[in-house]
Amino acid sequence: MSSSIPDDVWEKFVQDSERDIRASAPKEPSARARMVTERLRTMDEARAAGTGGGGKRRGRRKSAPAQPSPPEGWRTGPAWQDRDGRGSRRRRVWSAVGVVLAAALAVVAVNPSAALSWLPGGLGEGSGPSGGAQAASDAPLAPETARPGTAPSAAPADVPTRGKPFAGSPAARWESGADAIRLPEAKAVNGVPAARIEEALKGTKEFLVASNLDPAVLKGARPTKALDLVDPAEKDYLADLRVGLREPTVKNDPVWTFTRFDPDEVELVGDVRVRGHMTVEARRATAGKAVVKADYTFVYAVARAGGDDAGDEVTRAVVRRSIEVEAVDPARFRAGEGHIWVAATDSEISNDDCREGDGVIRPQFFADRRTGPEPSGEARDPYDRSRELTGAEDDGECGVVTRT
């Protein structure tokens, strides 16, 4: 029986069918797409398992020692305030971030090229879903002059890399290094001359830089410059700091004052991002005394020590420091020349393994599979500078953070 369909029509039908089949057949993703998918899957599994998370540690800093007796004819020196050097190391909130990664995995499966364009480090054509929007989000923020009223908005959901260690973090728009610590104009306050206020402001900045930005100190070296800045009359405070540096304990851990990492475990990637402000207030009910209040957040991007691959996993530790330094009228009170009088300190450290008394910050990576303390405290945003650090929050629990 012969076919009633002309040969040319039948041939066209066969060609069209083959073309349609090829177009509808599943395509194997590119090597780059597979790499991104595997990376996101590994991170999501780590979060879901609750391992490798950042955590908090809380420590309480000393009771008030007696002020040394002043020489004959001098009045009482600056009052020693209780130092509540409480710090918190908070675990990541894996469940919240896992939702974002699940969505990212879905995008990779449906549209690998679009997903790649969101990731930094050269994986895609751009660093964000929209070049113009991403450029606007990278614009530096204006300096902070007072405590903000709200937490920063969500940053683009990027994965940090050695090339872009602050991708996906509000710190991407922060200034870096010591230049980010700006001093307010020095004016006479509560009977304290402007020159003394200026000296206290500069000393406070020097202490913050020496404690949290000195490259050697960040690698675990002794913070000699910071210790030398403290008034020698604060003997008990200095003694505690020195003992803690030699033999860290749960109750006396130097990380509540100095930012230190283990160079055998991690290495810093890029610069240190900094945001905060400094103010001067009158010491209430005491003429001739003022207090410099500094509140700064430092963000450190780190990778595993010894790595140099652009694909190395990068994580971040967020350290917030609050310090009060007293300034006095030298005509009324004794004041140490060239030194600062540390009246109070407070700290919060986010993304740590929750171990106590080890003397260093141990940032956690997504790929970690170590078992650590389970988070038990409330969730906090480490970038939320609208809330004040207070010793009342010292609950001793291993809390959680919503992002790093």
Short mmCIF file of C-alpha atoms in Angstrom, two decimals, residues 33-297:
data_model
loop_
_atom_site.label_atom_id
_atom_site.label_comp_id
_atom_site.label_asym_id
_atom_site.label_seq_id
_atom_site.Cartn_x
_atom_site.Cartn_y
_atom_site.Cartn_z
CA ALA A 33 26.33 26.03 36.80
CA ARG A 34 27.16 22.66 38.36
CA MET A 35 29.84 24.29 40.51
CA VAL A 36 27.46 26.95 41.82
CA THR A 37 24.71 24.39 42.44
CA GLU A 38 27.06 22.13 44.41
CA ARG A 39 28.39 25.08 46.40
CA LEU A 40 24.93 26.25 47.36
CA ARG A 41 23.82 22.70 48.16
CA THR A 42 26.79 22.18 50.49
CA MET A 43 26.11 25.45 52.27
CA ASP A 44 22.43 24.65 52.62
CA GLU A 45 23.18 21.21 54.09
CA ALA A 46 25.54 22.74 56.62
CA ARG A 47 22.90 25.20 57.70
CA ALA A 48 20.17 22.57 57.86
CA ALA A 49 22.37 20.34 60.00
CA GLY A 50 23.06 23.17 62.41
CA THR A 51 26.81 22.61 62.15
CA GLY A 52 29.59 25.05 61.56
CA GLY A 53 27.56 27.94 62.89
CA GLY A 54 28.70 31.13 64.49
CA GLY A 55 27.89 31.58 68.13
CA LYS A 56 28.32 33.87 71.06
CA ARG A 57 30.25 33.76 74.27
CA ARG A 58 29.47 35.97 77.17
CA GLY A 59 32.01 37.14 79.72
CA ARG A 60 31.79 39.53 82.63
CA ARG A 61 34.59 41.96 83.25
CA LYS A 62 35.75 42.60 86.77
CA SER A 63 34.48 44.45 89.83
CA ALA A 64 35.61 47.93 90.73
CA PRO A 65 39.04 48.15 92.37
CA ALA A 66 39.96 50.97 94.67
CA GLN A 67 41.30 54.16 93.13
CA PRO A 68 44.94 54.81 94.17
CA SER A 69 45.29 57.44 96.86
CA PRO A 70 46.11 60.85 95.36
CA PRO A 71 49.13 62.85 96.47
CA GLU A 72 48.74 65.47 99.18
CA GLY A 73 46.63 68.40 98.00
CA TRP A 74 44.93 66.50 95.12
CA ARG A 75 41.28 65.67 94.94
CA THR A 76 39.83 62.28 94.11
CA GLY A 77 40.70 61.07 90.61
CA PRO A 78 38.32 59.68 87.96
CA ALA A 79 35.81 57.27 89.44
CA TRP A 80 36.34 53.64 88.45
CA GLN A 81 33.22 52.24 86.91
CA ASP A 82 32.28 48.56 86.95
CA ARG A 83 33.48 47.03 83.71
CA ASP A 84 30.83 44.78 82.32
CA GLY A 85 32.96 43.51 79.44
CA ARG A 86 30.28 41.09 78.43
CA GLY A 87 30.61 39.76 74.93
CA SER A 88 28.36 37.57 72.87
CA ARG A 89 29.21 35.10 70.15
CA ARG A 90 26.07 34.21 68.30
CA ARG A 91 25.32 31.28 66.03
CA ARG A 92 23.92 31.81 62.59
CA VAL A 93 20.23 31.24 62.00
CA TRP A 94 20.55 28.38 59.56
CA SER A 95 16.80 28.02 58.96
CA ALA A 96 16.32 31.64 57.85
CA VAL A 97 19.32 31.67 55.53
CA GLY A 98 18.45 28.19 54.26
CA VAL A 99 15.23 29.54 52.74
CA VAL A 100 17.26 31.98 50.66
CA LEU A 101 19.59 29.22 49.49
CA ALA A 102 16.70 26.94 48.60
CA ALA A 103 15.35 29.67 46.35
CA ALA A 104 18.81 30.17 44.86
CA LEU A 105 19.07 26.46 44.06
CA ALA A 106 15.75 26.63 42.29
CA VAL A 107 16.96 29.57 40.20
CA VAL A 108 20.14 27.70 39.28
CA ALA A 109 18.07 24.75 38.09
CA VAL A 110 15.71 26.89 36.02
CA ASN A 111 18.06 29.61 34.81
CA PRO A 112 21.76 28.95 35.51
CA SER A 113 22.97 32.04 33.69
CA ALA A 114 20.78 34.32 35.77
CA ALA A 115 21.92 32.66 38.98
CA LEU A 116 25.56 32.96 37.97
CA SER A 117 25.11 36.68 37.38
CA TRP A 118 24.16 37.07 41.04
CA LEU A 119 27.36 35.51 42.36
CA PRO A 120 30.60 37.44 42.89
CA GLY A 121 34.12 36.33 42.07
CA GLY A 122 33.80 36.18 38.29
CA LEU A 123 31.27 33.32 38.13
CA GLY A 124 28.80 35.34 36.15
CA GLU A 125 28.72 38.31 33.84
CA GLY A 126 27.86 40.78 36.60
CA SER A 127 27.85 41.04 40.36
CA GLY A 128 24.10 41.45 40.75
CA PRO A 129 20.79 40.81 39.06
CA SER A 130 20.76 44.39 37.81
CA GLY A 131 23.93 46.31 37.07
CA GLY A 132 22.42 49.69 37.89
CA ALA A 133 20.80 48.51 41.13
CA GLN A 134 23.98 46.75 42.22
CA ALA A 135 26.08 49.86 41.54
CA ALA A 136 23.73 51.91 43.69
CA SER A 137 23.89 49.37 46.52
CA ASP A 138 27.72 49.56 46.50
CA ALA A 139 27.74 53.33 47.07
CA PRO A 140 29.57 54.17 50.34
CA LEU A 141 27.40 55.19 53.27
CA ALA A 142 27.69 58.59 54.87
CA PRO A 143 29.61 58.54 58.20
CA GLU A 144 27.57 57.59 61.26
CA THR A 145 27.15 60.44 63.74
CA ALA A 146 24.68 58.89 66.19
CA ARG A 147 23.07 55.55 66.91
CA PRO A 148 20.80 54.66 63.97
CA GLY A 149 17.11 54.12 64.49
CA THR A 150 16.86 50.84 62.61
CA ALA A 151 18.95 47.93 61.39
CA PRO A 152 20.38 48.13 57.85
CA SER A 153 18.21 46.71 55.10
CA ALA A 154 18.94 43.36 53.51
CA ALA A 155 21.94 43.27 51.18
CA PRO A 156 21.93 41.37 47.86
CA ALA A 157 22.06 37.61 48.49
CA ASP A 158 25.63 37.11 47.32
CA VAL A 159 28.21 34.53 48.35
CA PRO A 160 31.44 36.03 49.76
CA THR A 161 34.65 35.14 47.94
CA ARG A 162 38.29 36.16 48.20
CA GLY A 163 37.66 38.65 45.41
CA LYS A 164 34.53 40.07 47.09
CA PRO A 165 34.73 39.11 50.77
CA PHE A 166 31.91 41.45 51.83
CA ALA A 167 29.40 40.39 49.19
CA GLY A 168 25.95 39.98 50.69
CA SER A 169 26.85 42.06 53.77
CA PRO A 170 25.88 45.61 54.77
CA ALA A 171 29.61 46.09 55.41
CA ALA A 172 30.15 46.17 51.64
CA ARG A 173 29.20 49.85 51.85
CA TRP A 174 31.14 50.61 55.02
CA GLU A 175 34.47 52.39 55.21
CA SER A 176 37.59 50.44 56.05
CA GLY A 177 40.38 50.74 58.59
CA ALA A 178 41.28 53.50 61.02
CA ASP A 179 39.98 56.26 58.72
CA ALA A 180 36.44 55.07 59.49
CA ILE A 181 36.90 56.14 63.13
CA ARG A 182 36.21 59.86 62.96
CA LEU A 183 36.54 62.18 65.93
CA PRO A 184 33.91 64.78 66.78
CA GLU A 185 35.00 68.36 67.28
CA ALA A 186 36.64 68.81 70.68
CA LYS A 187 34.78 71.31 72.86
CA ALA A 188 34.87 72.07 76.57
CA VAL A 189 32.33 69.88 78.40
CA ASN A 190 31.23 70.17 82.03
CA GLY A 191 34.29 72.14 83.01
CA VAL A 192 36.74 69.87 81.18
CA PRO A 193 38.90 71.97 78.81
CA ALA A 194 38.68 71.31 75.07
CA ALA A 195 42.35 70.26 75.04
CA ARG A 196 41.62 67.45 77.53
CA ILE A 197 38.57 66.37 75.54
CA GLU A 198 40.66 66.24 72.37
CA GLU A 199 43.32 64.16 74.13
CA ALA A 200 40.68 61.69 75.35
CA LEU A 201 39.13 61.45 71.88
CA LYS A 202 42.47 60.73 70.22
CA GLY A 203 43.42 58.24 72.93
CA THR A 204 40.12 56.41 72.51
CA LYS A 205 40.67 56.08 68.77
CA GLU A 206 44.23 54.88 69.26
CA PHE A 207 43.01 52.24 71.70
CA LEU A 208 40.32 51.01 69.32
CA VAL A 209 42.79 50.83 66.44
CA ALA A 210 45.46 49.10 68.52
CA SER A 211 42.91 46.59 69.88
CA ASN A 212 40.91 45.81 66.75
CA LEU A 213 42.85 46.81 63.63
CA ASP A 214 46.53 46.19 64.34
CA PRO A 215 47.53 43.38 61.87
CA ALA A 216 49.87 41.75 64.40
CA VAL A 217 47.24 41.76 67.16
CA LEU A 218 44.66 40.28 64.80
CA LYS A 219 47.09 37.38 64.30
CA GLY A 220 47.35 36.79 68.04
CA ALA A 221 50.31 39.02 68.97
CA ARG A 222 50.44 40.81 72.31
CA PRO A 223 48.55 44.16 72.11
CA THR A 224 51.44 46.13 73.63
CA LYS A 225 50.41 49.51 72.23
CA ALA A 226 46.87 49.18 73.53
CA LEU A 227 48.09 48.17 76.99
CA ASP A 228 50.53 51.11 77.08
CA LEU A 229 47.68 53.52 76.38
CA VAL A 230 45.81 52.60 79.58
CA ASP A 231 46.57 54.73 82.64
CA PRO A 232 49.09 52.83 84.82
CA ALA A 233 46.94 53.79 87.81
CA GLU A 234 44.36 51.25 86.59
CA LYS A 235 46.52 48.51 88.05
CA ASP A 236 43.87 45.85 88.56
CA TYR A 237 42.39 46.35 85.11
CA LEU A 238 45.80 46.08 83.46
CA ALA A 239 46.70 43.07 85.61
CA ASP A 240 43.54 41.25 84.51
CA LEU A 241 44.23 42.02 80.84
CA ARG A 242 47.78 40.73 81.06
CA VAL A 243 46.81 37.58 82.91
CA GLY A 244 44.05 36.89 80.39
CA LEU A 245 46.49 37.27 77.50
CA ARG A 246 48.89 34.78 79.12
CA GLU A 247 46.30 32.27 80.29
CA PRO A 248 42.78 32.88 78.92
CA THR A 249 39.90 31.58 81.01
CA VAL A 250 36.12 31.64 80.78
CA LYS A 251 35.96 34.54 83.23
CA ASN A 252 38.99 36.39 81.85
CA ASP A 253 39.16 36.06 78.08
CA PRO A 254 41.11 38.77 76.19
CA VAL A 255 38.70 38.65 73.23
CA TRP A 256 36.32 40.86 75.19
CA THR A 257 38.86 43.65 74.70
CA PHE A 258 41.15 42.60 71.83
CA THR A 259 40.21 41.08 68.48
CA ARG A 260 42.42 38.04 67.93
CA PHE A 261 42.32 35.09 65.54
CA ASP A 262 44.38 31.91 65.35
CA PRO A 263 46.67 32.36 62.30
CA ASP A 264 47.01 28.57 62.02
CA GLU A 265 43.26 28.31 61.41
CA VAL A 266 42.23 31.41 59.45
CA GLU A 267 43.67 34.31 57.53
CA LEU A 268 42.17 37.74 56.94
CA VAL A 269 40.88 38.46 53.45
CA GLY A 270 40.95 42.08 52.33
CA ASP A 271 40.50 45.02 54.66
CA VAL A 272 38.47 45.40 57.87
CA ARG A 273 35.17 47.22 57.53
CA VAL A 274 34.24 49.63 60.33
CA ARG A 275 31.17 51.64 61.27
CA GLY A 276 30.30 53.59 64.39
CA HIS A 277 30.53 56.92 66.12
CA MET A 278 32.01 58.70 69.09
CA THR A 279 30.35 61.23 71.40
CA VAL A 280 31.27 63.27 74.48
CA GLU A 281 28.94 63.69 77.44
CA ALA A 282 29.12 65.32 80.86
CA ARG A 283 29.59 62.98 83.78
CA ARG A 284 26.35 63.58 85.60
CA ALA A 285 26.41 65.21 89.03
CA THR A 286 30.19 65.66 88.88
CA ALA A 287 31.60 68.95 87.66
CA GLY A 288 34.97 68.70 85.96
CA LYS A 289 34.36 65.24 84.47
CA ALA A 290 33.27 64.12 81.02
CA VAL A 291 33.10 60.78 79.27
CA VAL A 292 33.95 59.84 75.71
CA LYS A 293 31.59 57.12 74.46
CA ALA A 294 32.68 55.10 71.43
CA ASP A 295 30.52 52.45 69.76
CA TYR A 296 31.99 50.67 66.72
CA THR A 297 31.34 47.50 64.77
#
